[in-house]
Coordinates of C-alpha atoms in Angstrom, one line a residue:
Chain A
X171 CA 130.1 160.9 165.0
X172 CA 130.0 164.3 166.9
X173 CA 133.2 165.3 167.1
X174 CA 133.6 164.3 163.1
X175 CA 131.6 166.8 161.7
X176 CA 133.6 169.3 160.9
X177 CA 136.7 167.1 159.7
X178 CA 137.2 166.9 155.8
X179 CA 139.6 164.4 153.9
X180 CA 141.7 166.1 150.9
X181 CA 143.0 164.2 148.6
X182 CA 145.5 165.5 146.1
X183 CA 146.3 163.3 143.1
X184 CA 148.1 163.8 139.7
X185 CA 152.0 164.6 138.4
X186 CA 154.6 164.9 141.2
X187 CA 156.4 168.1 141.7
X188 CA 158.0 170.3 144.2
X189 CA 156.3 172.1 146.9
X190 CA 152.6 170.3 146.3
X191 CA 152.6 169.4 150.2
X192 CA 154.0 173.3 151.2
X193 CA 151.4 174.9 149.1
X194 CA 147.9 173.0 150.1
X195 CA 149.0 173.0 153.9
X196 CA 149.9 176.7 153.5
X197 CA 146.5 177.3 152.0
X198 CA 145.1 175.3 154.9
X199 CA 146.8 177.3 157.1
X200 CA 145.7 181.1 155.3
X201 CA 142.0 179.8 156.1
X202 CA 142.3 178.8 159.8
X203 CA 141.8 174.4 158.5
X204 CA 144.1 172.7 161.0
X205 CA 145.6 169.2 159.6
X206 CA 145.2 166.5 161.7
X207 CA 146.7 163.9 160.1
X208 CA 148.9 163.6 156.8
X209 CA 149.3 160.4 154.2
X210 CA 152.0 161.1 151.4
X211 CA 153.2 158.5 148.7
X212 CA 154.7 158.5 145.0
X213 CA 152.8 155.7 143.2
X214 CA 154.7 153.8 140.0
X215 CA 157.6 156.7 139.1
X216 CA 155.8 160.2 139.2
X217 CA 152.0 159.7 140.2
X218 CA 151.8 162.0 143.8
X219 CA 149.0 160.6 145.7
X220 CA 148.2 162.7 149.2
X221 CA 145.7 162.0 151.9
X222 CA 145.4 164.3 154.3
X223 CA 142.3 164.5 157.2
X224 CA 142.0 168.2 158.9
X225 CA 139.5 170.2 160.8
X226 CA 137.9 172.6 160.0
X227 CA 135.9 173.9 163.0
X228 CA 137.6 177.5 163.3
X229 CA 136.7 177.9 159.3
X230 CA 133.6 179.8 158.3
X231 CA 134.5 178.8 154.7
X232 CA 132.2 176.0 152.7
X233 CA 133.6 172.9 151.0
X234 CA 133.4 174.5 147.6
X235 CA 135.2 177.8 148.8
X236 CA 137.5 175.3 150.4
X237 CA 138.1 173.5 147.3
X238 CA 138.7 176.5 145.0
X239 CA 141.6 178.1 147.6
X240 CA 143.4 174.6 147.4
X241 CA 142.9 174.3 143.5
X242 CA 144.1 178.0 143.3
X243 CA 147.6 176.8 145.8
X244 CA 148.3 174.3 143.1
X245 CA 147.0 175.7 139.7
X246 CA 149.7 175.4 137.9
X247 CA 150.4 171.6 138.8
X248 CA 148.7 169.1 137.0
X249 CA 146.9 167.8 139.9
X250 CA 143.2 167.3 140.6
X251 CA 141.8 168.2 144.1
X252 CA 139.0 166.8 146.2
X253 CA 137.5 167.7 149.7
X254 CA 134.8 165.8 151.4
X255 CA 133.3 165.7 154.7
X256 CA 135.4 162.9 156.5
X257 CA 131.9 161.3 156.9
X258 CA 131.3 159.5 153.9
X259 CA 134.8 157.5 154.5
X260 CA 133.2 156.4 157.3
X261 CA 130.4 155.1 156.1
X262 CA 131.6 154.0 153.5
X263 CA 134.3 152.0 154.7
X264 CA 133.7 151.5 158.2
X265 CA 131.0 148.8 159.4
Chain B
X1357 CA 144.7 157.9 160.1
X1358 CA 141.2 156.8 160.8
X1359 CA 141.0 155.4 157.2
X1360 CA 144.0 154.4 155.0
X1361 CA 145.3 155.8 152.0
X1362 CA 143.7 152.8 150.2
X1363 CA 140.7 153.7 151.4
X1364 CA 140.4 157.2 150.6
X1365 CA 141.6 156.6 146.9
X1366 CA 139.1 154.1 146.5
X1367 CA 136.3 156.3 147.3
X1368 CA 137.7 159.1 145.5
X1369 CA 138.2 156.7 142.5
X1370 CA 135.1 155.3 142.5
X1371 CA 133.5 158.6 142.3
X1372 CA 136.1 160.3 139.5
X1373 CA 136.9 157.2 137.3
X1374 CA 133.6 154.6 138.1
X1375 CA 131.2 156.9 138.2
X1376 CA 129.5 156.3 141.4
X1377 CA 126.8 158.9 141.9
X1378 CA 123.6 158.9 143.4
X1379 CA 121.1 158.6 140.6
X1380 CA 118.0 160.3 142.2
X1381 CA 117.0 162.3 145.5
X1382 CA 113.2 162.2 145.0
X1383 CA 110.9 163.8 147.2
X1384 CA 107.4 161.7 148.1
X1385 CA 104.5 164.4 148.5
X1386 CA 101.6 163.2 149.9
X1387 CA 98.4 164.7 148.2
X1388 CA 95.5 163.7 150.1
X1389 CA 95.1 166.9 151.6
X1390 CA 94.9 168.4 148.0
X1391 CA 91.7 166.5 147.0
X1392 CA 88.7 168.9 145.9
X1393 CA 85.8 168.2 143.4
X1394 CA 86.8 171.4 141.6
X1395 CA 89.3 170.8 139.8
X1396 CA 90.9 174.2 139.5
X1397 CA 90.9 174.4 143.4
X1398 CA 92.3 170.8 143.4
X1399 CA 94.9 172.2 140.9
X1400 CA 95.5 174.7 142.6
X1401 CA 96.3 173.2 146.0
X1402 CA 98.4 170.6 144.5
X1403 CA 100.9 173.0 143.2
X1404 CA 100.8 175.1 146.6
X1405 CA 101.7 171.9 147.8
X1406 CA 104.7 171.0 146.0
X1407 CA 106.0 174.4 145.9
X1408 CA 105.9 174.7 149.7
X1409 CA 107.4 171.0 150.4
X1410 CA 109.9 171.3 147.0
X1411 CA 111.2 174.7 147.3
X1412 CA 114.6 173.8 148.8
X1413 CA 115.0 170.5 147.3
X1414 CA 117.5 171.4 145.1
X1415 CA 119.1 173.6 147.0
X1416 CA 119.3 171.3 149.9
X1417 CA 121.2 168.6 147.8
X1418 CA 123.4 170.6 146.1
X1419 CA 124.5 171.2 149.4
X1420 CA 125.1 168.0 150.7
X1421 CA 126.6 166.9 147.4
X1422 CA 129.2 169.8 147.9
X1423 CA 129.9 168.7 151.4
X1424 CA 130.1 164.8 150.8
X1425 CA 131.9 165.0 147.1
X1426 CA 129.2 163.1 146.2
X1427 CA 127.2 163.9 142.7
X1428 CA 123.7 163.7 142.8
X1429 CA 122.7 163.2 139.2
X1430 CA 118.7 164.1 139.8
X1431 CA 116.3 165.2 141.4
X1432 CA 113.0 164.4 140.9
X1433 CA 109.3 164.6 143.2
X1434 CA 107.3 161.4 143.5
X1435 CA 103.4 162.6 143.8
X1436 CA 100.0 160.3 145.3
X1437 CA 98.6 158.4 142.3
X1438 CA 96.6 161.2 141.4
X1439 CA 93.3 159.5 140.6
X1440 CA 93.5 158.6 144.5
X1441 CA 93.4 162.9 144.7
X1442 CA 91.1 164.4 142.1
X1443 CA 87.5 162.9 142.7
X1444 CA 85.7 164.2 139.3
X1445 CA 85.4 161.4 136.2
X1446 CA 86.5 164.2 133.8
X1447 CA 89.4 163.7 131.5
X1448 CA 89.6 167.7 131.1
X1449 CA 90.2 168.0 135.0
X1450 CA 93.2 165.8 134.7
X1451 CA 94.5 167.6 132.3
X1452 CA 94.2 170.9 134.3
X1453 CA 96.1 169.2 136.8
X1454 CA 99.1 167.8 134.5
X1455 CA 99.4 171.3 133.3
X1456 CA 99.6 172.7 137.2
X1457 CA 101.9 169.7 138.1
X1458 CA 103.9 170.6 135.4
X1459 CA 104.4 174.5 136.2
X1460 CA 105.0 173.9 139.5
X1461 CA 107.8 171.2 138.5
X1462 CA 110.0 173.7 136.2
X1463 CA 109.6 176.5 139.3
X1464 CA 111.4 174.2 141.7
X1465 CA 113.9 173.3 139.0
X1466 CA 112.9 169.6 139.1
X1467 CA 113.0 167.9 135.7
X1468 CA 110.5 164.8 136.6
X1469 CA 107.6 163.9 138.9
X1470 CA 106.0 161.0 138.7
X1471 CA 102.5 160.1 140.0
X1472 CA 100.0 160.2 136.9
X1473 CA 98.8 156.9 138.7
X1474 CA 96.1 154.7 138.1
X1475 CA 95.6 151.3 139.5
X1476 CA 93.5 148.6 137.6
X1477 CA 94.9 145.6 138.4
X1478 CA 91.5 144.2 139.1
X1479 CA 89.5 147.1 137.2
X1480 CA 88.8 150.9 136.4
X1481 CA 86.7 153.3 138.3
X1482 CA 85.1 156.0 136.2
X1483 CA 88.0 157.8 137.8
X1484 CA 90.8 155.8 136.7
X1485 CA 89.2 155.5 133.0
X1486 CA 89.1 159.7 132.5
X1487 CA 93.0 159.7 133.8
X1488 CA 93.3 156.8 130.8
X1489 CA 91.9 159.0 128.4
X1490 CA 93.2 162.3 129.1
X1491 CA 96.8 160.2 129.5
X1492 CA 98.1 160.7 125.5
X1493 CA 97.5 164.3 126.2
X1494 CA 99.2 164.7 129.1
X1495 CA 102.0 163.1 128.2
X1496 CA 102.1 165.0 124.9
X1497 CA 101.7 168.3 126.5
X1498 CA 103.8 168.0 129.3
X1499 CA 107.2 167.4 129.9
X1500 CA 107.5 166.5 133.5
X1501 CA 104.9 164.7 134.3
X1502 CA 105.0 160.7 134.2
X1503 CA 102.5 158.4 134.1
X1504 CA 102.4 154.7 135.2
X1505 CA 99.1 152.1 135.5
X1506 CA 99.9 149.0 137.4
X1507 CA 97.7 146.5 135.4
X1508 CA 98.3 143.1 137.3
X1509 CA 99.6 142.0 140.7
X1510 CA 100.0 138.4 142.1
X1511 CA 96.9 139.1 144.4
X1512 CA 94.6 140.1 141.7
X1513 CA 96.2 138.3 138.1
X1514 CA 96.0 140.3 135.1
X1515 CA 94.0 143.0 133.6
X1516 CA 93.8 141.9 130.0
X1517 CA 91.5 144.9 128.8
X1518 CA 93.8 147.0 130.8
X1519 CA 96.7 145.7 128.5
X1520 CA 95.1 146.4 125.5
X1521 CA 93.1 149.6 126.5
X1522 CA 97.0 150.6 127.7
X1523 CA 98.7 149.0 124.2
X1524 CA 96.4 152.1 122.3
X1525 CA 97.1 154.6 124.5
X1526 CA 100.9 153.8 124.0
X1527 CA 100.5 154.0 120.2
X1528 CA 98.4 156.7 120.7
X1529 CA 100.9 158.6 123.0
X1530 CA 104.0 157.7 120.3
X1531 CA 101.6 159.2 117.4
X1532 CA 101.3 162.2 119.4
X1533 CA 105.0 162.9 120.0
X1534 CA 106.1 161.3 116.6
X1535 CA 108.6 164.5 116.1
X1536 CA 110.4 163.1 118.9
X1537 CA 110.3 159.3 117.8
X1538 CA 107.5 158.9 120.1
X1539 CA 109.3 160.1 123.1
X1540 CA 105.9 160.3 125.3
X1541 CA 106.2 156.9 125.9
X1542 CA 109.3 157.0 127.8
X1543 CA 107.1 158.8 130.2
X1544 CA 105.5 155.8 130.6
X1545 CA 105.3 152.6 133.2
X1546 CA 103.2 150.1 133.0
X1547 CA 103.4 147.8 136.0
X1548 CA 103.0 144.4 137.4
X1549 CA 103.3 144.4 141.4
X1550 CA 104.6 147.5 141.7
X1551 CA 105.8 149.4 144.8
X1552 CA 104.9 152.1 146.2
X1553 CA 108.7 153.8 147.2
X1554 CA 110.3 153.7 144.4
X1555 CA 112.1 156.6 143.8
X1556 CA 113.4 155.9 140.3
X1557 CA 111.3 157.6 137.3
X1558 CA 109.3 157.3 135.3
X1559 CA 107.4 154.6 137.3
X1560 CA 107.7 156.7 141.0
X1561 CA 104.6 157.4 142.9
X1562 CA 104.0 157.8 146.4
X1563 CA 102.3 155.3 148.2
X1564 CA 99.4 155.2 150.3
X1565 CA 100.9 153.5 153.6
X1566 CA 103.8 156.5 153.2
X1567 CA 104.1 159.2 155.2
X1568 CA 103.4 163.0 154.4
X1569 CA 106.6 163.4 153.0
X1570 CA 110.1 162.1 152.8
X1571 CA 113.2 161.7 151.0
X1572 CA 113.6 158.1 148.9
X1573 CA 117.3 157.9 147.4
X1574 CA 118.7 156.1 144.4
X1575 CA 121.8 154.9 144.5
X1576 CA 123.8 153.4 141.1
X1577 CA 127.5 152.5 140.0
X1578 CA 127.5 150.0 137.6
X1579 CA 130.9 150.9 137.1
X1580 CA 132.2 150.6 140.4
X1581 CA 130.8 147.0 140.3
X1582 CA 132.6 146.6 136.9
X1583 CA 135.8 148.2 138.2
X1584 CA 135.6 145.7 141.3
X1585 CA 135.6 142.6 138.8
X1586 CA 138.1 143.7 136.6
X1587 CA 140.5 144.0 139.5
X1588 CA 139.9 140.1 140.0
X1589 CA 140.5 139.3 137.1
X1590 CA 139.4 136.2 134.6
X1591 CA 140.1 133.3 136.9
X1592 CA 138.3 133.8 140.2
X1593 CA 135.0 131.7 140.5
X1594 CA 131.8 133.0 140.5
X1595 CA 131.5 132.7 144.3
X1596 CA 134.3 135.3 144.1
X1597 CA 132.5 137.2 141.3
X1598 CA 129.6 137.7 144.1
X1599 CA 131.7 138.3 147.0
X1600 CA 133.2 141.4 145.2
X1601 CA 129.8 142.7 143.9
X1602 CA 128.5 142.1 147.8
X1603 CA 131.6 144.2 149.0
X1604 CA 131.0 147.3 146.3
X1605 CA 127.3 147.1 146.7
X1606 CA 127.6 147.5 150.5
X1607 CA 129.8 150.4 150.2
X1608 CA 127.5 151.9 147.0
X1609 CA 124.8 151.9 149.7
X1610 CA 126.4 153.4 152.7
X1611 CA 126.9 156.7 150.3
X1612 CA 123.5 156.5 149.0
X1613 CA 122.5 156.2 153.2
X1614 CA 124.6 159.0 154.2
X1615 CA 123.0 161.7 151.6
X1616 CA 119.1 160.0 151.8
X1617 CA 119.9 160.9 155.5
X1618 CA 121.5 164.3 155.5
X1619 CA 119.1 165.7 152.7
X1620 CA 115.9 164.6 154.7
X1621 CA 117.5 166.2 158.0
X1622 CA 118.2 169.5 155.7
X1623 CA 114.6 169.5 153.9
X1624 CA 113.3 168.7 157.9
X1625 CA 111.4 165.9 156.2
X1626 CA 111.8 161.6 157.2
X1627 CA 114.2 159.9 155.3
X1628 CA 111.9 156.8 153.5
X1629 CA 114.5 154.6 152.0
X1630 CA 117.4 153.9 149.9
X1631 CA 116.7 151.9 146.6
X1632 CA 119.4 149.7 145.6
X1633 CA 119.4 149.8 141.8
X1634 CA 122.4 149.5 139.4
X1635 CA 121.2 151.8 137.0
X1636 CA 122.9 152.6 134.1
X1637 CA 123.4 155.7 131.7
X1638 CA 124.2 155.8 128.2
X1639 CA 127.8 157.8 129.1
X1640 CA 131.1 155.3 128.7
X1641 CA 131.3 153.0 131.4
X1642 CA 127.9 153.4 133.3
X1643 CA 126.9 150.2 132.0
X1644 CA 125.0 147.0 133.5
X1645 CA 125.6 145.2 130.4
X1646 CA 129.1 146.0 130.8
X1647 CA 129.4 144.4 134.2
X1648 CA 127.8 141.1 132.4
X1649 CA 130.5 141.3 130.0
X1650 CA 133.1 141.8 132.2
X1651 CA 131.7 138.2 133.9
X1652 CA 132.4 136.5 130.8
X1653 CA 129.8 137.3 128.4
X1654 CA 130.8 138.6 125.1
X1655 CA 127.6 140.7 125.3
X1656 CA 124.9 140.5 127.2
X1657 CA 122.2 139.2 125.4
X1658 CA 124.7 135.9 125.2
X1659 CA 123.5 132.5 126.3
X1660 CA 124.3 132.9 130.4
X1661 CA 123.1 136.1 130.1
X1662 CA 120.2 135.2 132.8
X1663 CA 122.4 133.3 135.0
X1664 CA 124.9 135.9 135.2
X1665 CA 122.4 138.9 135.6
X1666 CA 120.3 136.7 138.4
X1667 CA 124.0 136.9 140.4
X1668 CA 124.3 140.1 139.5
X1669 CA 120.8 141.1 140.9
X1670 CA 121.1 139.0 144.2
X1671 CA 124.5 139.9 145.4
X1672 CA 123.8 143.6 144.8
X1673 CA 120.9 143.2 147.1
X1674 CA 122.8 140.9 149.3
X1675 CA 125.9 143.7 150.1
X1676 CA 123.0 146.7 150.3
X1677 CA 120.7 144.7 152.6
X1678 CA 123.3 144.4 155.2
X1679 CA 124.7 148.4 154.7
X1680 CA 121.2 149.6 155.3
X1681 CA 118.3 149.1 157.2
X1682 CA 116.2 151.3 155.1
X1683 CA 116.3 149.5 151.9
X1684 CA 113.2 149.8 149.7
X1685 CA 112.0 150.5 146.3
X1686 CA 113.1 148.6 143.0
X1687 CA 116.4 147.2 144.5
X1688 CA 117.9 145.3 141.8
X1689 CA 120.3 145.6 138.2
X1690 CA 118.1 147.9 135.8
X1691 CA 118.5 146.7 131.8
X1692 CA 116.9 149.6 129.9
X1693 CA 118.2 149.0 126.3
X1694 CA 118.4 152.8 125.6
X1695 CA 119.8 153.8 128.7
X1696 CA 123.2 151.7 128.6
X1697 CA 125.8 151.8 125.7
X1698 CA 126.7 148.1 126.2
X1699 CA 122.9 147.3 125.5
X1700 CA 122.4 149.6 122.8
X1701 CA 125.6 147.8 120.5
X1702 CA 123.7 144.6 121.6
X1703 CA 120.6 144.9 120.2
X1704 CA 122.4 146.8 117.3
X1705 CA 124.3 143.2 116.1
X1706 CA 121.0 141.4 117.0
X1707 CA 122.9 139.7 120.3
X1708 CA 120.2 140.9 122.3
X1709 CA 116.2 140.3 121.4
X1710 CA 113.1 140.7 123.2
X1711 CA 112.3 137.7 123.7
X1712 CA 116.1 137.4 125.6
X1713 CA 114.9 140.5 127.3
X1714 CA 112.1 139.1 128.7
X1715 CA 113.9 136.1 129.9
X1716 CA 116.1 138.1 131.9
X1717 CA 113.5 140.2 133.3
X1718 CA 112.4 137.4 135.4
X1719 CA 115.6 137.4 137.8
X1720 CA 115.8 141.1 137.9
X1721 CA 114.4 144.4 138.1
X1722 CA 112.9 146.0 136.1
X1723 CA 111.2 144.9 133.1
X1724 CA 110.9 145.4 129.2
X1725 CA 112.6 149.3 129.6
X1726 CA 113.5 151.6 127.3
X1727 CA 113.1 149.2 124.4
X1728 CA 111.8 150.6 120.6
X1729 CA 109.7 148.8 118.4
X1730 CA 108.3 149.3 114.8
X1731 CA 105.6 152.4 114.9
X1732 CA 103.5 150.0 113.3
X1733 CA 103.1 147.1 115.8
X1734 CA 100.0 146.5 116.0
X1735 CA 98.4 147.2 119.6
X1736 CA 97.0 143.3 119.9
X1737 CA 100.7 142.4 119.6
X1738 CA 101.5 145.1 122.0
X1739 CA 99.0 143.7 124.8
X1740 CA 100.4 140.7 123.8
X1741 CA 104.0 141.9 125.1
X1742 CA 102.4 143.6 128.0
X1743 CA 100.7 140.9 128.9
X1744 CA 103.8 138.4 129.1
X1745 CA 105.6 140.8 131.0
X1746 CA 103.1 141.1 133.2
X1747 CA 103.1 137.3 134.1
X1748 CA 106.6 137.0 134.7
X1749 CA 105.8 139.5 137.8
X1750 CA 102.8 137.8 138.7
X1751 CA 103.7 134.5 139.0
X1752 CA 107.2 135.3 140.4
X1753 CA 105.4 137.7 143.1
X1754 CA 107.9 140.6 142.2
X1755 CA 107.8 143.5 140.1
X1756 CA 108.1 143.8 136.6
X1757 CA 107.5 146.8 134.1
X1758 CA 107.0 147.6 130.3
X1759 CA 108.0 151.0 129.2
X1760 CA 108.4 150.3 125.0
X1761 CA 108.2 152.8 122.9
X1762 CA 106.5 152.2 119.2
X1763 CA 108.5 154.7 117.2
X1764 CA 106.2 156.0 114.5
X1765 CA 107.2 156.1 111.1
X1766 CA 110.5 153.5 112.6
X1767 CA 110.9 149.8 111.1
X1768 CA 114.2 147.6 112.2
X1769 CA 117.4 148.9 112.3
X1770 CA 116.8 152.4 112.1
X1771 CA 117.9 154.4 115.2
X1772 CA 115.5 156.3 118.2
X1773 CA 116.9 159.6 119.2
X1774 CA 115.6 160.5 122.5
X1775 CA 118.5 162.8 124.3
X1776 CA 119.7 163.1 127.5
X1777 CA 119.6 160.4 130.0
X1778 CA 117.5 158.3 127.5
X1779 CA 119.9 157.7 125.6
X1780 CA 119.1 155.9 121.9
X1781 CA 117.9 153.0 120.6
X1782 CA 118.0 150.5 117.6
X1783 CA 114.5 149.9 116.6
X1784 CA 114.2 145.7 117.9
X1785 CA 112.1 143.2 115.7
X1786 CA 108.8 141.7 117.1
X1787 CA 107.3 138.4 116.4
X1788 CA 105.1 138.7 113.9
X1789 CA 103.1 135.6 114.8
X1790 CA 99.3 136.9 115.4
X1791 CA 98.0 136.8 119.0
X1792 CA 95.1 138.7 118.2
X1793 CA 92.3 136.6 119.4
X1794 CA 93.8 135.8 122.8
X1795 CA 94.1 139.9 123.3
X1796 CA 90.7 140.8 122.3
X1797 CA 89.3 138.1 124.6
X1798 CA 89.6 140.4 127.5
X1799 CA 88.5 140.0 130.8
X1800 CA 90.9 139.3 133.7
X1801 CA 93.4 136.6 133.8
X1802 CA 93.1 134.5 137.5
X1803 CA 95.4 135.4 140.2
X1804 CA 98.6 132.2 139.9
X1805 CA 98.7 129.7 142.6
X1806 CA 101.3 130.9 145.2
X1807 CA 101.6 127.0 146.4
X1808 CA 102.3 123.7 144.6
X1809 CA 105.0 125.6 142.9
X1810 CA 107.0 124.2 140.1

């Protein structure tokens, strides 16, 4: 698990628009969070669902910090923003 | 990826739309180090104590909430039975140390900690009997502080005066905090078998084979377990009903792993174990009656009500025994009537009863919880309860608990107000057939036979 721990998972869910991918990888980018891995999709006709794993080693910043510059990106959006420690995925869903 | 987009929207969902939280980080504090035959030096070392071991404790896991995503609904300190700590036989010298516990409690932002302990199963000390009687007070005076007596165990059988000196000190606790619809009560556990890691209040203490200090987590999601059944639907058989409780019970418990683990490594403490218990809250959707509905039952409380919750139960533990080696505690679907809005519109229509209660207590933890009764049962009938509760535990060698609450001045169908996590209650009708003379017999009721069983 040592080379894990300083990879997060954020997950960006809500109404599609333009430019949600730009914005959150640009605020990524602004605090030094490298993404490692991207998952994009449109679920039903206009539900933007994005999964994306990144790491966060060169980043002084904590989760919450984290969280509030990606909810800032997007805060005009109707979207809701998560960030976890990639961790719990792992435990949770990996035996 | 290393986990799918599936996967990651599960979690996420189960924590945003389910629910899923960890119910309780509680700290276990050893006190034997505390002990001192004056009380104010006992008091005072006690509250050193949990100051110095508790001062992060909330910090710590709001930190590892951030950092996991995942919310950690309480935290709470879980204390030596303290009539194991203070040697003197002087009600007034609990009290002193109720009111230090207490203090020390609301400094480290902690909103319960239980360990107002005695044991009689098999009979009082002097010691035990002054925590007894200063007990009404206590839980009158203070808010933090619960108490709990485990009154029978399947070694020992049952302590009948303990049921009946406990029945008065209930209706003496209710009287006391009869503003508040006799909310002392809810402050406490009586117990059959009870265990000595459990980190769930108000029934927590710290046991004696523990070590000096260590982290015991809660998990719940009774809505993550509903969500899982509604996805399958009406048709699929019970044995699929139990393979998906299994499956969201195993991945409940990983989460409830992780942080038990990572908050012990913070506080620089062990990590004791994870207790596997759907516990419910009275907010939309947190409900173990709901999950019993979603099974098939129009409301729990429904004939099948004990079959379904024995499932229930058994495949929770099944899925968490195999996610964790650290399992402990309660472990098993909590029905506190107050608690749990599917319970509480139960018992309103009269689906659910006491007597129903009691049935299903026998194939799941905990007990008679969170259950309000007419203020003016009387305490033989009380004892009486107590007393079958007690035997369910006993002669089923697991635990079982009473934590009823007679609401002065309340008569059936009027409505307990008791806030918060509490939740409310309909007032629920109890026999009135007499069982006075059995009660007032006293004396101690045999250990059961644990062969020939049938």
């Amino acid at each position: 698990m040592g080379k894990n721990k300083k990879r997060i998972v954020v997950t960006v869910i809500g109404k599609d628009d333009v430019g949600i991918v730009a914005k959150v990888a640009t605020a990524l980018a602004e605090n030094n969070i490298n993404i490692i891995d991207i998952n994009q999709k449109i679920l039903g006709d206009e539900i933007f669902a994005m999964t994306l794993l990144a790491d966060r080693m060169n980043s002084s910043l904590s989760l919450p910090t984290i969280t509030a510059k990606l909810k800032e990106s997007i805060k005009n959006m109707s979207l809701n923003v998560t960030v976890q420690d990639s961790e719990v995925f792992q435990y949770m869903h990996r035996v | 990826m290393e986990f799918t987009n599936e996967e990651i929207l599960e979690t996420v969902g189960m924590i945003a739309d389910d629910k899923l939280d960890i119910r309780t980080v509680t700290l276990g504090i050893s006190l034997f180090d505390c002990s001192d035959p004056d009380p104010a030096a006992c008091a005072r070392k006690i509250r050193e104590k949990i100051l110095t071991k508790g001062e992060k404790l909330s910090k710590k896991t709001k930190f590892v909430s951030d950092e996991y995503g995942l919310p950690i609904i309480n935290k709470r300190i879980s204390l030596t039975p303290i009539s194991w700590v203070v040697p003197v036989a002087d009600p007034a010298a609990f009290m002193e140390v109720a009111n230090a516990v207490d203090k020390a409690a609301a400094e480290i932002g902690v909103d319960f900690v239980g360990g107002y302990t005695a044991m009689i199963q098999k009979g009082e000390t002097s010691i035990d009997r002054a925590l007894i009687e200063a007990m009404p007070e206590v839980l009158a005076s203070t808010r933090r502080f619960c108490a709990s007596v485990v009154l029978a165990s399947t070694k020992a059988g049952i302590n009948m005066d303990g049921c009946y000196t406990m029945s008065q000190v209930m209706k003496d606790t209710a009287g006391r905090t009869a503003e508040y619809d006799g909310i002392g009560c809810a402050k406490l556990v009586l117990f059959a078998n009870a265990v000595e890691d459990n980190p769930f209040m108000a029934g927590a203490y710290y046991g004696a084979g523990e070590s000096e200090s260590s982290i015991l987590v809660g998990v719940s999601g009774p809505g993550a377990v509903r969500r899982a059944l509604e996805r399958l639907g009406p048709d699929a058989d019970l044995g699929e009903v139990a393979e998906a409780i299994k499956k969201t019970a195993f991945k409940i418990t990983r989460a409830g792993e992780l942080v038990g683990k990572k908050i012990a490594e913070q506080l620089g403490v062990s990590f004791g174990n994870l207790d596997l218990s759907l516990a419910p809250t009275p907010a939309e959707g947190d409900s173990v009656g709901q999950i019993l509905e979603t099974m098939g039952l129009a409301m729990p409380g429904a004939p099948g009500s004990t079959a379904a919750l024995m499932m229930l139960n058994d495949a929770v533990k099944k899925g968490g025994l195999f996610a964790s080696s650290s399992v402990g505690g309660l472990s098993g679907a909590f029905i506190p009537v107050s608690e749990d809005a599917s319970m509480i519109e139960a018992a309103k229509v009269g689906a659910i009863t006491i007597e129903k209660l009691e049935a299903m207590t026998s194939v799941c933890s905990v007990g008679l919880d969170m259950i309000a009764i007419p203020g003016d049962t009387s305490a033989e009938t009380l004892a009486a309860i107590i007393a079958d509760e007690m035997a369910i535990g006993c002669a089923n060698n697991k635990t079982t608990a009473v934590r009823i609450i007679p609401a002065p001045g309340k008569d059936v169908g009027d409505f307990v107000h008791f806030g918060g996590l509490l939740g409310e209650a309909p007032v629920m009708a109890v026999s009135q057939v007499s069982a006075d003379i059995f009660v007032k017999r006293g004396g101690r009721i045999p250990a059961p036979l644990q062969s020939l069983k049938n």
